[in-house]
C-alpha cells in the first residue's frame, strides 16, 4: 500500500514536470504579446500616433506576426530532423565525429537549445532599457525560432514516454497564457512604473524558462 502511494506520488511529480515544460513552450510568446502597452509606449508619441520607426502604429500585431512567421518557417526546416533517431545512433556509433545537423536529430538536444535561446532573449528584453524597434522585432523573431526548436524536441520526448506525458505538455502550453497574464497583472499592480514593471516581468519570465531548462534534466 505504501509502495503504491509512493509510486503514484512519483508519477504525479513527473507529470507536473511535463506540465511545466509544456508551459515553457508558449510562455515566451504570451509574455511578449501581453506587454503591448509597454511597446506602444516605447514606439508611439504621446498623442498615440506612431513614431517614424513604427510606420503602421500597431506594434503588437507586428510582434505577433514576427514570432508566428519565424515559428512556422523554423518548424518546416526542422521537420527532416524530427525523425526516427535509430539511424542517428547507427551513424555515430562507428564514428567519433558528430556533425551539427546530426545532433539536431536528438529531441533532447533541440529542446535544450530552444530553452537556452528563449531564456537569453527574454533576459535581453529585461535588461535593455530602450530597445529600438528593429532590435525588438529581431528578438521576437528569435523567440519564435526558440519556440519552434523547443516544441520539435519536447513533444517527441513526451510522446516517447507516455500518452499522459504528452497530454500534460499540451495542458501546460494551454495554461501558459493564463499564467503569463496573471504574472503580468500582479507585477503591474505592485509597481506603478510601466517600464520598470515590464523589465522585471521579462526577467522573471526568463527565470521561469531557466526552471524549464532545469526540469528538462530531471
PDB file of C-alpha atoms in Angstrom:
ATOM      1  CA  UNK A   1       0.000   0.000   0.000  1.00  0.00           C
ATOM      2  CA  UNK A   2       2.750   2.439   0.967  1.00  0.00           C
ATOM      3  CA  UNK A   3       4.777   1.490  -2.105  1.00  0.00           C
ATOM      4  CA  UNK A   4       1.743   2.099  -4.319  1.00  0.00           C
ATOM      5  CA  UNK A   5       1.218   5.567  -2.830  1.00  0.00           C
ATOM      6  CA  UNK A   6       4.869   6.449  -3.355  1.00  0.00           C
ATOM      7  CA  UNK A   7       4.676   5.252  -6.943  1.00  0.00           C
ATOM      8  CA  UNK A   8       1.641   7.436  -7.592  1.00  0.00           C
ATOM      9  CA  UNK A   9       3.298  10.456  -5.992  1.00  0.00           C
ATOM     10  CA  UNK A  10       6.344   9.912  -8.179  1.00  0.00           C
ATOM     11  CA  UNK A  11       4.148   9.643 -11.271  1.00  0.00           C
ATOM     12  CA  UNK A  12       2.270  12.848 -10.407  1.00  0.00           C
ATOM     13  CA  UNK A  13       5.614  14.538  -9.767  1.00  0.00           C
ATOM     14  CA  UNK A  14       6.876  13.748 -13.253  1.00  0.00           C
ATOM     15  CA  UNK A  15       3.552  14.674 -14.849  1.00  0.00           C
ATOM     16  CA  UNK A  16       3.786  18.056 -13.108  1.00  0.00           C
ATOM     17  CA  UNK A  17       7.253  18.477 -14.613  1.00  0.00           C
ATOM     18  CA  UNK A  18       5.850  17.761 -18.073  1.00  0.00           C
ATOM     19  CA  UNK A  19       3.213  20.468 -17.470  1.00  0.00           C
ATOM     20  CA  UNK A  20       5.911  22.978 -16.547  1.00  0.00           C
ATOM     21  CA  UNK A  21       7.868  22.075 -19.668  1.00  0.00           C
ATOM     22  CA  UNK A  22       4.717  22.463 -21.754  1.00  0.00           C
ATOM     23  CA  UNK A  23       4.043  25.888 -20.270  1.00  0.00           C
ATOM     24  CA  UNK A  24       7.537  26.914 -21.314  1.00  0.00           C
ATOM     25  CA  UNK A  25       6.708  26.389 -24.986  1.00  0.00           C
ATOM     26  CA  UNK A  26       4.113  29.187 -25.230  1.00  0.00           C
ATOM     27  CA  UNK A  27       5.113  31.258 -22.212  1.00  0.00           C
ATOM     28  CA  UNK A  28       7.607  33.440 -24.178  1.00  0.00           C
ATOM     29  CA  UNK A  29       5.141  34.280 -26.966  1.00  0.00           C
ATOM     30  CA  UNK A  30       2.424  35.212 -24.489  1.00  0.00           C
ATOM     31  CA  UNK A  31       4.927  37.213 -22.445  1.00  0.00           C
ATOM     32  CA  UNK A  32       5.752  39.446 -25.403  1.00  0.00           C
ATOM     33  CA  UNK A  33       2.148  39.871 -26.527  1.00  0.00           C
ATOM     34  CA  UNK A  34       0.988  40.742 -23.002  1.00  0.00           C
ATOM     35  CA  UNK A  35       3.392  43.703 -22.964  1.00  0.00           C
ATOM     36  CA  UNK A  36       1.645  45.514 -25.803  1.00  0.00           C
ATOM     37  CA  UNK A  37       1.115  48.598 -23.643  1.00  0.00           C
ATOM     38  CA  UNK A  38       4.842  48.782 -22.933  1.00  0.00           C
ATOM     39  CA  UNK A  39       5.821  48.553 -26.596  1.00  0.00           C
ATOM     40  CA  UNK A  40       3.131  51.022 -27.619  1.00  0.00           C
ATOM     41  CA  UNK A  41       4.544  53.459 -25.078  1.00  0.00           C
ATOM     42  CA  UNK A  42       8.043  52.928 -26.473  1.00  0.00           C
ATOM     43  CA  UNK A  43       7.184  53.316 -30.128  1.00  0.00           C
ATOM     44  CA  UNK A  44       4.377  55.875 -30.179  1.00  0.00           C
ATOM     45  CA  UNK A  45       4.183  59.582 -29.477  1.00  0.00           C
ATOM     46  CA  UNK A  46       2.298  60.982 -26.565  1.00  0.00           C
ATOM     47  CA  UNK A  47      -0.809  61.575 -28.681  1.00  0.00           C
ATOM     48  CA  UNK A  48      -0.927  57.909 -29.729  1.00  0.00           C
ATOM     49  CA  UNK A  49       0.473  58.451 -33.224  1.00  0.00           C
ATOM     50  CA  UNK A  50       3.189  56.147 -34.482  1.00  0.00           C
ATOM     51  CA  UNK A  51       6.785  57.254 -34.476  1.00  0.00           C
ATOM     52  CA  UNK A  52       8.823  57.287 -37.663  1.00  0.00           C
ATOM     53  CA  UNK A  53      10.312  53.853 -36.988  1.00  0.00           C
ATOM     54  CA  UNK A  54       6.854  52.381 -36.416  1.00  0.00           C
ATOM     55  CA  UNK A  55       5.015  53.421 -39.556  1.00  0.00           C
ATOM     56  CA  UNK A  56       1.870  51.330 -39.135  1.00  0.00           C
ATOM     57  CA  UNK A  57       1.416  52.198 -35.469  1.00  0.00           C
ATOM     58  CA  UNK A  58       0.384  48.651 -34.486  1.00  0.00           C
ATOM     59  CA  UNK A  59       3.471  47.235 -32.829  1.00  0.00           C
ATOM     60  CA  UNK A  60       1.598  44.415 -31.097  1.00  0.00           C
ATOM     61  CA  UNK A  61       0.448  42.982 -34.421  1.00  0.00           C
ATOM     62  CA  UNK A  62       3.953  43.254 -35.853  1.00  0.00           C
ATOM     63  CA  UNK A  63       5.430  41.385 -32.904  1.00  0.00           C
ATOM     64  CA  UNK A  64       2.805  38.645 -33.095  1.00  0.00           C
ATOM     65  CA  UNK A  65       3.417  38.311 -36.827  1.00  0.00           C
ATOM     66  CA  UNK A  66       7.195  38.184 -36.379  1.00  0.00           C
ATOM     67  CA  UNK A  67       7.018  35.429 -33.786  1.00  0.00           C
ATOM     68  CA  UNK A  68       4.434  33.392 -35.698  1.00  0.00           C
ATOM     69  CA  UNK A  69       6.246  33.610 -39.045  1.00  0.00           C
ATOM     70  CA  UNK A  70       9.593  32.556 -37.602  1.00  0.00           C
ATOM     71  CA  UNK A  71       7.894  29.760 -35.656  1.00  0.00           C
ATOM     72  CA  UNK A  72       6.290  28.425 -38.830  1.00  0.00           C
ATOM     73  CA  UNK A  73       9.359  28.515 -41.051  1.00  0.00           C
ATOM     74  CA  UNK A  74      11.726  27.053 -38.457  1.00  0.00           C
ATOM     75  CA  UNK A  75       9.223  24.263 -37.796  1.00  0.00           C
ATOM     76  CA  UNK A  76       9.192  23.444 -41.503  1.00  0.00           C
ATOM     77  CA  UNK A  77      13.000  23.476 -41.605  1.00  0.00           C
ATOM     78  CA  UNK A  78      13.238  21.156 -38.596  1.00  0.00           C
ATOM     79  CA  UNK A  79      10.803  18.589 -39.987  1.00  0.00           C
ATOM     80  CA  UNK A  80      13.543  16.436 -41.599  1.00  0.00           C
ATOM     81  CA  UNK A  81      15.274  16.221 -38.221  1.00  0.00           C
ATOM     82  CA  UNK A  82      12.134  15.167 -36.336  1.00  0.00           C
ATOM     83  CA  UNK A  83      12.550  11.563 -37.393  1.00  0.00           C
ATOM     84  CA  UNK A  84      13.477   8.177 -36.031  1.00  0.00           C
ATOM     85  CA  UNK A  85      16.785   8.571 -34.187  1.00  0.00           C
ATOM     86  CA  UNK A  86      17.785   4.949 -34.713  1.00  0.00           C
ATOM     87  CA  UNK A  87      19.705   5.899 -37.852  1.00  0.00           C
ATOM     88  CA  UNK A  88      21.484   8.605 -35.849  1.00  0.00           C
ATOM     89  CA  UNK A  89      22.774   6.095 -33.324  1.00  0.00           C
ATOM     90  CA  UNK A  90      23.922   3.780 -36.091  1.00  0.00           C
ATOM     91  CA  UNK A  91      25.955   6.519 -37.748  1.00  0.00           C
ATOM     92  CA  UNK A  92      27.516   7.939 -34.600  1.00  0.00           C
ATOM     93  CA  UNK A  93      28.332   4.593 -33.003  1.00  0.00           C
ATOM     94  CA  UNK A  94      31.025   3.951 -35.614  1.00  0.00           C
ATOM     95  CA  UNK A  95      32.410   7.467 -35.677  1.00  0.00           C
ATOM     96  CA  UNK A  96      33.654   9.861 -33.014  1.00  0.00           C
ATOM     97  CA  UNK A  97      32.767  12.840 -35.133  1.00  0.00           C
ATOM     98  CA  UNK A  98      29.204  14.046 -34.649  1.00  0.00           C
ATOM     99  CA  UNK A  99      28.000  16.589 -37.143  1.00  0.00           C
ATOM    100  CA  UNK A 100      25.878  19.523 -36.049  1.00  0.00           C
ATOM    101  CA  UNK A 101      22.883  18.529 -38.133  1.00  0.00           C
ATOM    102  CA  UNK A 102      23.039  15.009 -36.741  1.00  0.00           C
ATOM    103  CA  UNK A 103      22.902  16.411 -33.210  1.00  0.00           C
ATOM    104  CA  UNK A 104      19.685  18.200 -34.143  1.00  0.00           C
ATOM    105  CA  UNK A 105      18.084  14.796 -34.624  1.00  0.00           C
ATOM    106  CA  UNK A 106      18.142  14.298 -30.857  1.00  0.00           C
ATOM    107  CA  UNK A 107      14.903  15.733 -29.384  1.00  0.00           C
ATOM    108  CA  UNK A 108      16.554  16.398 -26.009  1.00  0.00           C
ATOM    109  CA  UNK A 109      19.234  18.495 -27.683  1.00  0.00           C
ATOM    110  CA  UNK A 110      16.666  20.501 -29.632  1.00  0.00           C
ATOM    111  CA  UNK A 111      14.594  21.205 -26.525  1.00  0.00           C
ATOM    112  CA  UNK A 112      17.680  22.249 -24.560  1.00  0.00           C
ATOM    113  CA  UNK A 113      18.956  24.595 -27.280  1.00  0.00           C
ATOM    114  CA  UNK A 114      15.500  26.126 -27.679  1.00  0.00           C
ATOM    115  CA  UNK A 115      15.086  26.858 -23.967  1.00  0.00           C
ATOM    116  CA  UNK A 116      18.560  28.404 -23.786  1.00  0.00           C
ATOM    117  CA  UNK A 117      17.832  30.683 -26.735  1.00  0.00           C
ATOM    118  CA  UNK A 118      14.478  31.786 -25.299  1.00  0.00           C
ATOM    119  CA  UNK A 119      15.962  32.463 -21.857  1.00  0.00           C
ATOM    120  CA  UNK A 120      18.678  34.660 -23.363  1.00  0.00           C
ATOM    121  CA  UNK A 121      16.178  36.619 -25.472  1.00  0.00           C
ATOM    122  CA  UNK A 122      13.793  37.240 -22.569  1.00  0.00           C
ATOM    123  CA  UNK A 123      16.743  38.291 -20.428  1.00  0.00           C
ATOM    124  CA  UNK A 124      17.716  40.837 -23.084  1.00  0.00           C
ATOM    125  CA  UNK A 125      14.173  42.189 -23.077  1.00  0.00           C
ATOM    126  CA  UNK A 126      14.559  42.655 -19.330  1.00  0.00           C
ATOM    127  CA  UNK A 127      17.926  44.423 -19.283  1.00  0.00           C
ATOM    128  CA  UNK A 128      17.776  46.639 -22.396  1.00  0.00           C
ATOM    129  CA  UNK A 129      16.012  49.802 -21.261  1.00  0.00           C
ATOM    130  CA  UNK A 130      15.125  51.466 -24.558  1.00  0.00           C
ATOM    131  CA  UNK A 131      15.480  48.974 -27.409  1.00  0.00           C
ATOM    132  CA  UNK A 132      14.994  50.113 -30.971  1.00  0.00           C
ATOM    133  CA  UNK A 133      12.040  48.670 -32.816  1.00  0.00           C
ATOM    134  CA  UNK A 134      14.436  46.781 -35.092  1.00  0.00           C
ATOM    135  CA  UNK A 135      16.035  45.095 -32.074  1.00  0.00           C
ATOM    136  CA  UNK A 136      12.623  44.305 -30.564  1.00  0.00           C
ATOM    137  CA  UNK A 137      11.388  42.668 -33.760  1.00  0.00           C
ATOM    138  CA  UNK A 138      14.655  40.744 -34.141  1.00  0.00           C
ATOM    139  CA  UNK A 139      14.373  39.417 -30.591  1.00  0.00           C
ATOM    140  CA  UNK A 140      10.751  38.480 -31.256  1.00  0.00           C
ATOM    141  CA  UNK A 141      11.841  36.536 -34.335  1.00  0.00           C
ATOM    142  CA  UNK A 142      14.344  34.692 -32.141  1.00  0.00           C
ATOM    143  CA  UNK A 143      11.593  33.841 -29.657  1.00  0.00           C
ATOM    144  CA  UNK A 144       9.682  32.200 -32.496  1.00  0.00           C
ATOM    145  CA  UNK A 145      12.807  30.310 -33.509  1.00  0.00           C
ATOM    146  CA  UNK A 146      13.332  29.120 -29.944  1.00  0.00           C
ATOM    147  CA  UNK A 147       9.688  28.079 -29.587  1.00  0.00           C
ATOM    148  CA  UNK A 148       9.883  26.023 -32.762  1.00  0.00           C
ATOM    149  CA  UNK A 149      13.071  24.296 -31.640  1.00  0.00           C
ATOM    150  CA  UNK A 150      11.666  23.527 -28.186  1.00  0.00           C
ATOM    151  CA  UNK A 151       8.368  22.155 -29.476  1.00  0.00           C
ATOM    152  CA  UNK A 152      10.069  19.996 -32.094  1.00  0.00           C
ATOM    153  CA  UNK A 153      12.022  18.288 -29.331  1.00  0.00           C
ATOM    154  CA  UNK A 154       9.708  18.387 -26.325  1.00  0.00           C
ATOM    155  CA  UNK A 155       6.677  16.780 -27.941  1.00  0.00           C
ATOM    156  CA  UNK A 156       8.852  13.971 -29.304  1.00  0.00           C
ATOM    157  CA  UNK A 157      10.283  13.374 -25.828  1.00  0.00           C
ATOM    158  CA  UNK A 158       6.826  13.360 -24.260  1.00  0.00           C
ATOM    159  CA  UNK A 159       5.445  11.006 -26.900  1.00  0.00           C
ATOM    160  CA  UNK A 160       8.304   8.597 -26.299  1.00  0.00           C
ATOM    161  CA  UNK A 161       7.411   8.458 -22.594  1.00  0.00           C
ATOM    162  CA  UNK A 162       3.639   8.099 -22.439  1.00  0.00           C
ATOM    163  CA  UNK A 163       0.329   9.473 -23.655  1.00  0.00           C
ATOM    164  CA  UNK A 164      -0.202  11.131 -20.272  1.00  0.00           C
ATOM    165  CA  UNK A 165       3.101  12.969 -20.600  1.00  0.00           C
ATOM    166  CA  UNK A 166       2.034  14.323 -23.996  1.00  0.00           C
ATOM    167  CA  UNK A 167      -1.315  15.361 -22.544  1.00  0.00           C
ATOM    168  CA  UNK A 168       0.422  17.196 -19.701  1.00  0.00           C
ATOM    169  CA  UNK A 169       2.661  19.062 -22.146  1.00  0.00           C
ATOM    170  CA  UNK A 170      -0.408  20.155 -24.112  1.00  0.00           C
ATOM    171  CA  UNK A 171      -2.211  21.169 -20.908  1.00  0.00           C
ATOM    172  CA  UNK A 172       0.791  23.166 -19.747  1.00  0.00           C
ATOM    173  CA  UNK A 173       1.026  25.039 -23.046  1.00  0.00           C
ATOM    174  CA  UNK A 174      -2.705  25.810 -22.843  1.00  0.00           C
ATOM    175  CA  UNK A 175      -2.277  27.233 -19.334  1.00  0.00           C
ATOM    176  CA  UNK A 176       0.724  29.370 -20.309  1.00  0.00           C
ATOM    177  CA  UNK A 177      -1.420  32.315 -21.398  1.00  0.00           C
ATOM    178  CA  UNK A 178      -3.290  32.392 -18.093  1.00  0.00           C
ATOM    179  CA  UNK A 179      -0.057  32.195 -16.096  1.00  0.00           C
ATOM    180  CA  UNK A 180       1.570  34.976 -18.119  1.00  0.00           C
ATOM    181  CA  UNK A 181      -1.353  37.360 -17.768  1.00  0.00           C
ATOM    182  CA  UNK A 182      -1.686  36.662 -14.049  1.00  0.00           C
ATOM    183  CA  UNK A 183       2.010  37.351 -13.521  1.00  0.00           C
ATOM    184  CA  UNK A 184       1.787  40.491 -15.629  1.00  0.00           C
ATOM    185  CA  UNK A 185      -1.168  41.826 -13.631  1.00  0.00           C
ATOM    186  CA  UNK A 186       0.450  41.108 -10.269  1.00  0.00           C
ATOM    187  CA  UNK A 187       3.690  42.860 -11.199  1.00  0.00           C
ATOM    188  CA  UNK A 188       1.866  45.830 -12.759  1.00  0.00           C
ATOM    189  CA  UNK A 189      -0.224  46.263  -9.616  1.00  0.00           C
ATOM    190  CA  UNK A 190       2.868  46.116  -7.428  1.00  0.00           C
ATOM    191  CA  UNK A 191       4.830  48.708  -9.415  1.00  0.00           C
ATOM    192  CA  UNK A 192       3.392  51.922 -10.842  1.00  0.00           C
ATOM    193  CA  UNK A 193       6.225  52.408 -13.341  1.00  0.00           C
ATOM    194  CA  UNK A 194       5.290  50.684 -16.625  1.00  0.00           C
ATOM    195  CA  UNK A 195       8.837  50.289 -17.910  1.00  0.00           C
ATOM    196  CA  UNK A 196      10.284  49.055 -14.631  1.00  0.00           C
ATOM    197  CA  UNK A 197       7.472  46.550 -14.082  1.00  0.00           C
ATOM    198  CA  UNK A 198       7.870  45.248 -17.635  1.00  0.00           C
ATOM    199  CA  UNK A 199      11.608  44.749 -17.246  1.00  0.00           C
ATOM    200  CA  UNK A 200      11.056  42.835 -14.002  1.00  0.00           C
ATOM    201  CA  UNK A 201       8.335  40.824 -15.729  1.00  0.00           C
ATOM    202  CA  UNK A 202      10.716  39.801 -18.514  1.00  0.00           C
ATOM    203  CA  UNK A 203      13.438  38.876 -16.015  1.00  0.00           C
ATOM    204  CA  UNK A 204      11.000  36.674 -14.095  1.00  0.00           C
ATOM    205  CA  UNK A 205       9.882  35.148 -17.396  1.00  0.00           C
ATOM    206  CA  UNK A 206      13.499  34.381 -18.253  1.00  0.00           C
ATOM    207  CA  UNK A 207      13.895  32.789 -14.825  1.00  0.00           C
ATOM    208  CA  UNK A 208      10.872  30.581 -15.470  1.00  0.00           C
ATOM    209  CA  UNK A 209      12.416  29.363 -18.727  1.00  0.00           C
ATOM    210  CA  UNK A 210      15.562  28.552 -16.760  1.00  0.00           C
ATOM    211  CA  UNK A 211      13.363  26.471 -14.442  1.00  0.00           C
ATOM    212  CA  UNK A 212      12.043  24.654 -17.520  1.00  0.00           C
ATOM    213  CA  UNK A 213      15.603  24.061 -18.667  1.00  0.00           C
ATOM    214  CA  UNK A 214      16.480  22.619 -15.260  1.00  0.00           C
ATOM    215  CA  UNK A 215      13.345  20.462 -15.254  1.00  0.00           C
ATOM    216  CA  UNK A 216      14.390  19.034 -18.602  1.00  0.00           C
ATOM    217  CA  UNK A 217      17.389  17.389 -16.907  1.00  0.00           C
ATOM    218  CA  UNK A 218      15.368  15.787 -14.111  1.00  0.00           C
TER     219      UNK A 218
END
